[in-house]
Coordinates of C-alpha atoms and ligand atoms in Angstrom, one line a residue:
X11 CA 111.7 80.1 301.3
X12 CA 109.8 78.4 303.8
X13 CA 109.8 74.6 302.5
X14 CA 113.6 74.6 303.0
X15 CA 113.7 76.1 306.1
X16 CA 111.5 73.0 307.1
X17 CA 113.9 70.4 305.3
X18 CA 117.6 71.8 307.1
X19 CA 115.2 71.6 310.3
X20 CA 114.9 67.9 309.5
X21 CA 118.2 67.2 308.2
X22 CA 119.8 69.0 310.8
X23 CA 117.8 66.6 313.5
X24 CA 118.7 63.6 311.9
X25 CA 122.8 64.3 311.6
X26 CA 121.8 64.7 315.8
X27 CA 120.0 61.6 316.6
X28 CA 118.2 59.7 314.9
X29 CA 119.1 56.1 314.1
X30 CA 117.5 52.2 313.1
X31 CA 118.2 49.1 314.7
X32 CA 119.9 47.2 312.1
X33 CA 120.7 44.3 312.6
X34 CA 122.1 41.8 315.4
X35 CA 125.3 40.2 317.1
X36 CA 126.0 36.2 317.1
X37 CA 128.8 35.7 318.7
X38 CA 130.5 38.6 318.8
X39 CA 129.7 38.8 314.7
X40 CA 127.8 41.5 314.0
X41 CA 125.3 39.8 310.8
X42 CA 124.0 40.6 307.6
X43 CA 121.1 43.6 307.7
X44 CA 118.4 42.5 306.9
X45 CA 119.5 38.7 307.7
X46 CA 117.7 37.8 310.8
X47 CA 116.4 41.4 311.6
X48 CA 113.7 42.6 309.0
X49 CA 114.1 45.2 307.0
X50 CA 112.0 48.0 307.1
X51 CA 110.7 49.4 303.9
X52 CA 110.5 53.5 305.5
X53 CA 112.0 55.6 302.7
X54 CA 114.4 57.2 305.2
X55 CA 115.0 54.0 307.2
X56 CA 116.2 55.9 310.7
X57 CA 113.0 58.2 311.1
X58 CA 111.1 57.4 314.3
X59 CA 107.4 55.9 314.8
X60 CA 105.0 59.2 316.3
X61 CA 101.7 58.8 317.4
X62 CA 98.9 60.2 315.2
X63 CA 97.7 63.1 316.6
X64 CA 101.0 64.9 316.6
X65 CA 101.4 67.5 313.6
X66 CA 100.8 66.0 310.9
X67 CA 103.8 67.5 309.9
X68 CA 106.4 65.8 312.1
X69 CA 105.1 62.3 311.2
X70 CA 107.6 60.9 309.2
X71 CA 106.5 58.5 306.6
X72 CA 103.5 58.2 306.9
X73 CA 104.3 55.4 310.3
X74 CA 102.4 56.0 313.4
X75 CA 103.0 54.6 317.2
X76 CA 99.6 53.6 317.1
X77 CA 99.6 52.0 314.0
X78 CA 100.3 48.4 312.7
X79 CA 104.2 49.9 311.9
X80 CA 104.6 50.5 315.5
X81 CA 104.8 46.4 315.8
X82 CA 108.0 46.0 314.0
X83 CA 108.5 49.1 311.5
X84 CA 107.5 50.4 307.9
X85 CA 107.2 47.4 305.6
X86 CA 108.7 45.1 307.6
X87 CA 106.3 41.5 307.8
X88 CA 106.9 42.3 303.3
X89 CA 110.2 41.3 304.3
X90 CA 109.3 38.2 306.6
X91 CA 109.6 35.4 304.0
X92 CA 113.2 36.4 303.0
X93 CA 114.2 37.3 306.8
X94 CA 116.3 34.0 308.3
X95 CA 115.4 32.4 311.6
X96 CA 118.4 32.9 313.8
X97 CA 118.0 29.2 316.7
X98 CA 118.7 30.8 320.2
X99 CA 118.5 28.1 323.5
X100 CA 116.0 29.4 326.1
X101 CA 118.3 31.2 328.7
X102 CA 120.6 32.8 326.2
X103 CA 121.3 36.5 325.1
X104 CA 120.3 38.3 321.8
X105 CA 121.4 41.7 320.7
X106 CA 120.4 44.3 318.3
X107 CA 122.6 46.8 317.3
X108 CA 122.1 49.8 315.4
X109 CA 122.9 50.8 311.3
X110 CA 125.6 53.7 310.7
X111 CA 127.8 53.3 314.3
X112 CA 124.6 55.8 315.6
X113 CA 124.7 55.8 318.8
X114 CA 121.2 55.7 321.2
X115 CA 122.3 59.6 322.0
X116 CA 118.4 60.5 323.1
X117 CA 117.0 59.8 326.1
X118 CA 114.7 57.3 326.9
X119 CA 113.8 53.3 328.0
X120 CA 115.2 50.3 326.3
X121 CA 112.3 47.9 325.4
X122 CA 112.6 44.2 324.5
X123 CA 109.3 42.0 323.6
X124 CA 108.3 39.1 322.2
X125 CA 105.1 37.4 321.1
X126 CA 105.3 34.0 319.4
X127 CA 104.5 33.1 316.0
X128 CA 101.0 31.6 315.1
X129 CA 101.8 27.7 314.1
X130 CA 105.4 28.7 315.5
X131 CA 105.9 29.8 311.6
X132 CA 107.1 33.2 312.6
X133 CA 108.4 34.2 308.4
X134 CA 104.2 34.5 308.4
X135 CA 103.3 35.8 311.4
X136 CA 102.3 39.7 310.9
X137 CA 103.3 40.6 315.1
X138 CA 98.9 41.5 315.8
X139 CA 99.5 38.5 318.4
X140 CA 100.0 39.0 322.2
X141 CA 103.3 41.0 323.4
X142 CA 105.1 40.2 326.2
X143 CA 108.4 41.9 327.7
X144 CA 111.5 40.3 328.4
X145 CA 113.8 43.0 329.8
X146 CA 113.7 46.9 329.8
X147 CA 116.3 49.8 331.3
X148 CA 115.8 52.9 332.0
X149 CA 117.8 55.3 334.4
X150 CA 121.1 53.9 335.3
X151 CA 122.9 57.0 336.7
X152 CA 120.1 59.2 338.6
X153 CA 122.7 61.5 338.9
X154 CA 123.7 62.0 335.5
X155 CA 122.2 64.6 333.2
X156 CA 118.7 63.5 333.4
X157 CA 118.5 64.8 330.1
X158 CA 120.9 62.3 328.6
X159 CA 123.4 60.6 330.0
X160 CA 121.8 59.6 332.7
X161 CA 119.7 56.7 330.7
X162 CA 121.3 53.2 330.4
X163 CA 121.0 53.3 326.6
X164 CA 123.2 56.6 326.3
X165 CA 125.7 56.3 323.9
X166 CA 125.2 52.8 323.3
X167 CA 124.4 51.1 320.0
X168 CA 123.2 48.0 321.3
X169 CA 120.1 46.9 323.2
X170 CA 120.7 43.2 324.8
X171 CA 118.3 40.6 326.4
X172 CA 117.8 37.6 327.7
X173 CA 115.3 35.5 326.4
X174 CA 114.0 34.1 329.5
X175 CA 115.3 30.4 330.7
X176 CA 111.6 29.5 331.4
X177 CA 110.4 30.5 327.8
X178 CA 108.4 27.2 325.5
X179 CA 110.1 26.5 322.6
X180 CA 108.5 27.6 319.2
X181 CA 108.8 30.5 316.4
X182 CA 108.8 34.2 317.4
X183 CA 109.8 37.6 317.1
X184 CA 111.8 39.5 319.5
X185 CA 111.0 43.1 319.1
X186 CA 113.9 45.2 320.0
X187 CA 112.8 49.3 320.9
X188 CA 114.0 52.7 322.1
X189 CA 112.3 55.3 322.9
X190 CA 113.4 59.2 322.5
X191 CA 111.9 60.8 324.8
X192 CA 113.3 64.2 324.4
X193 CA 109.5 65.1 322.8
X194 CA 107.1 64.2 325.7
X195 CA 107.4 66.7 327.2
X196 CA 105.3 68.1 323.8
X197 CA 103.4 64.6 323.7
X198 CA 105.2 63.8 320.7
X199 CA 107.9 60.0 321.7
X200 CA 110.0 58.6 319.2
X201 CA 109.5 55.3 318.6
X202 CA 112.1 53.4 317.2
X203 CA 111.9 49.7 317.1
X204 CA 112.6 46.5 314.6
X205 CA 111.8 43.1 314.7
X206 CA 114.3 39.6 315.1
X207 CA 112.9 35.9 313.5
X208 CA 113.8 33.9 316.3
X209 CA 113.2 30.4 316.9
X210 CA 113.5 29.3 320.7
X211 CA 114.8 25.5 321.7
X212 CA 115.8 23.8 324.8
X213 CA 113.3 26.0 326.5
X214 CA 110.3 25.4 329.2
X215 CA 106.5 25.4 330.1
X216 CA 106.6 29.4 331.5
X217 CA 103.2 31.1 330.5
X218 CA 104.6 34.5 329.2
X219 CA 102.4 37.6 331.5
X220 CA 101.4 40.0 331.2
X221 CA 100.9 41.0 327.7
X222 CA 99.3 43.6 325.6
X223 CA 99.1 43.9 321.7
X224 CA 101.1 46.4 319.8
X225 CA 98.8 48.5 318.3
X226 CA 96.7 50.0 321.0
X227 CA 98.8 48.7 324.0
X228 CA 101.5 52.0 323.7
X229 CA 98.4 55.4 323.9
X230 CA 99.5 58.8 323.5
X231 CA 98.0 59.7 327.0
X232 CA 100.7 57.4 328.9
X233 CA 102.7 59.0 331.2
X234 CA 105.9 58.4 329.3
X235 CA 104.4 60.2 326.5
X236 CA 103.6 63.4 328.4
X237 CA 107.0 63.4 330.4
X238 CA 109.5 65.6 330.4
X239 CA 113.2 64.9 331.0
X240 CA 113.9 68.7 331.3
X241 CA 114.6 70.7 335.2
X242 CA 115.7 67.2 337.0
X243 CA 115.5 63.7 337.3
X244 CA 112.2 62.3 338.4
X245 CA 110.6 58.9 338.2
X246 CA 109.2 57.5 335.1
X247 CA 106.8 55.2 334.5
X248 CA 108.0 52.3 332.1
X249 CA 106.1 52.0 329.1
X250 CA 103.6 49.0 328.0
X251 CA 103.2 46.1 330.7
X252 CA 105.6 44.6 333.4
X253 CA 108.8 42.5 332.5
X254 CA 107.6 38.5 332.5
X255 CA 108.7 36.9 335.7
X256 CA 109.6 33.7 334.3
X257 CA 106.6 32.2 335.8
X258 CA 104.3 29.3 334.6
X259 CA 101.3 30.4 336.2
X260 CA 101.6 33.8 334.6
X261 CA 103.0 35.7 337.9
X262 CA 101.8 33.8 341.6
X263 CA 104.6 33.0 344.0
X264 CA 106.8 34.9 341.7
X265 CA 108.9 38.1 342.4
X266 CA 105.9 41.2 341.5
X267 CA 108.1 42.7 338.6
X268 CA 108.5 47.0 339.4
X269 CA 106.3 48.3 336.5
X270 CA 108.2 51.8 336.9
X271 CA 111.4 52.4 336.7
X272 CA 114.1 49.8 337.8
X273 CA 111.8 46.8 336.5
X274 CA 114.7 44.2 335.6
X275 CA 117.2 46.2 336.6
X276 CA 119.6 43.9 340.0
X277 CA 118.4 44.9 343.5
X278 CA 120.6 46.7 345.8
X279 CA 124.3 45.5 346.6
X280 CA 123.4 43.1 343.5
X281 CA 126.1 42.8 340.6
X282 CA 124.9 45.0 337.5
X283 CA 128.0 44.3 335.2
X284 CA 131.1 43.1 334.8
X285 CA 133.3 40.8 332.3
X286 CA 131.3 37.9 331.6
X287 CA 128.2 39.3 333.4
X288 CA 125.0 38.1 331.4
X289 CA 122.5 40.2 334.0
X290 CA 121.1 43.2 334.3
X291 CA 123.5 45.9 333.9
X292 CA 121.1 48.7 335.8
X293 CA 119.8 49.1 339.4
X294 CA 116.6 49.2 340.5
X295 CA 118.0 51.6 343.7
X296 CA 121.7 52.5 344.2
X297 CA 123.5 52.9 341.0
X298 CA 126.1 50.7 339.0
X299 CA 129.5 51.3 340.5
X300 CA 132.6 49.3 338.7
X301 CA 133.9 47.3 341.4
X302 CA 136.3 45.6 339.1
X303 CA 136.7 44.7 336.0
X304 CA 134.8 41.5 336.6
X305 CA 132.1 43.5 338.9
X306 CA 130.4 46.1 338.7
X307 CA 127.4 46.3 341.7
X308 CA 124.5 48.1 342.9
X309 CA 125.6 50.2 346.1
Ligands
CU8 CU1 115.3 61.6 316.8

């Protein structure tokens, strides 16, 4: 029977790989789901968001990467009022975590964006304003399997980003995203996203840029949506704008951030991990090697 074949294929895919960011971690403690991370109203919460140009049978729960659900996932705004606002110091880290003990086992980038709420009232903000990127991670292990563990996020259940020290005080959405690109070769990237509600304090006077809007900032014609992870390593162009360099004037004088693979990662011979390390865990060139428990270095 045709219908049951489709159903079984979908179930098998779920078992192998889908996931969603359900919660966040504060001082090492996993929070109650939905406390600070907006819950969604999706029929199947772990399903990805795809472009409306994809075959209708591949669209999940009526969510589109070129529609408003790409901001914080389906129905998330309807839960904004009952979601608490986490107070965070600029310069500190925020972490989102997957539900069900799932792991990010699709190849593809991890991305974190922020958008300031009008009137600094994030509980009333739908995410329709400007978004800037604070973190991205792509390939961490270039010599590994490019369809799997070459990607920084492979096998992990969290994405962590530092709120830039120069971020102005105020209320923001922090949008965590993993994009599975295992089907980008047929123009079907899978977007997994959720938003954390934060109030930034002890911040600076930066002017976050460049920015983009959602929907609109991701297009099915973008390089990431037409990329093949098969037949070996190749350079990957990150979706979205460059990571904000933390400057107050939109970039002049700062280190230009790399718009492609490696932006936000540590430079050659820089630190890329170790206990107590709060910086990037990926390398813009070379690869991250464990020197000792406290020091991992890009070599
Ligand atoms: Cu999937």
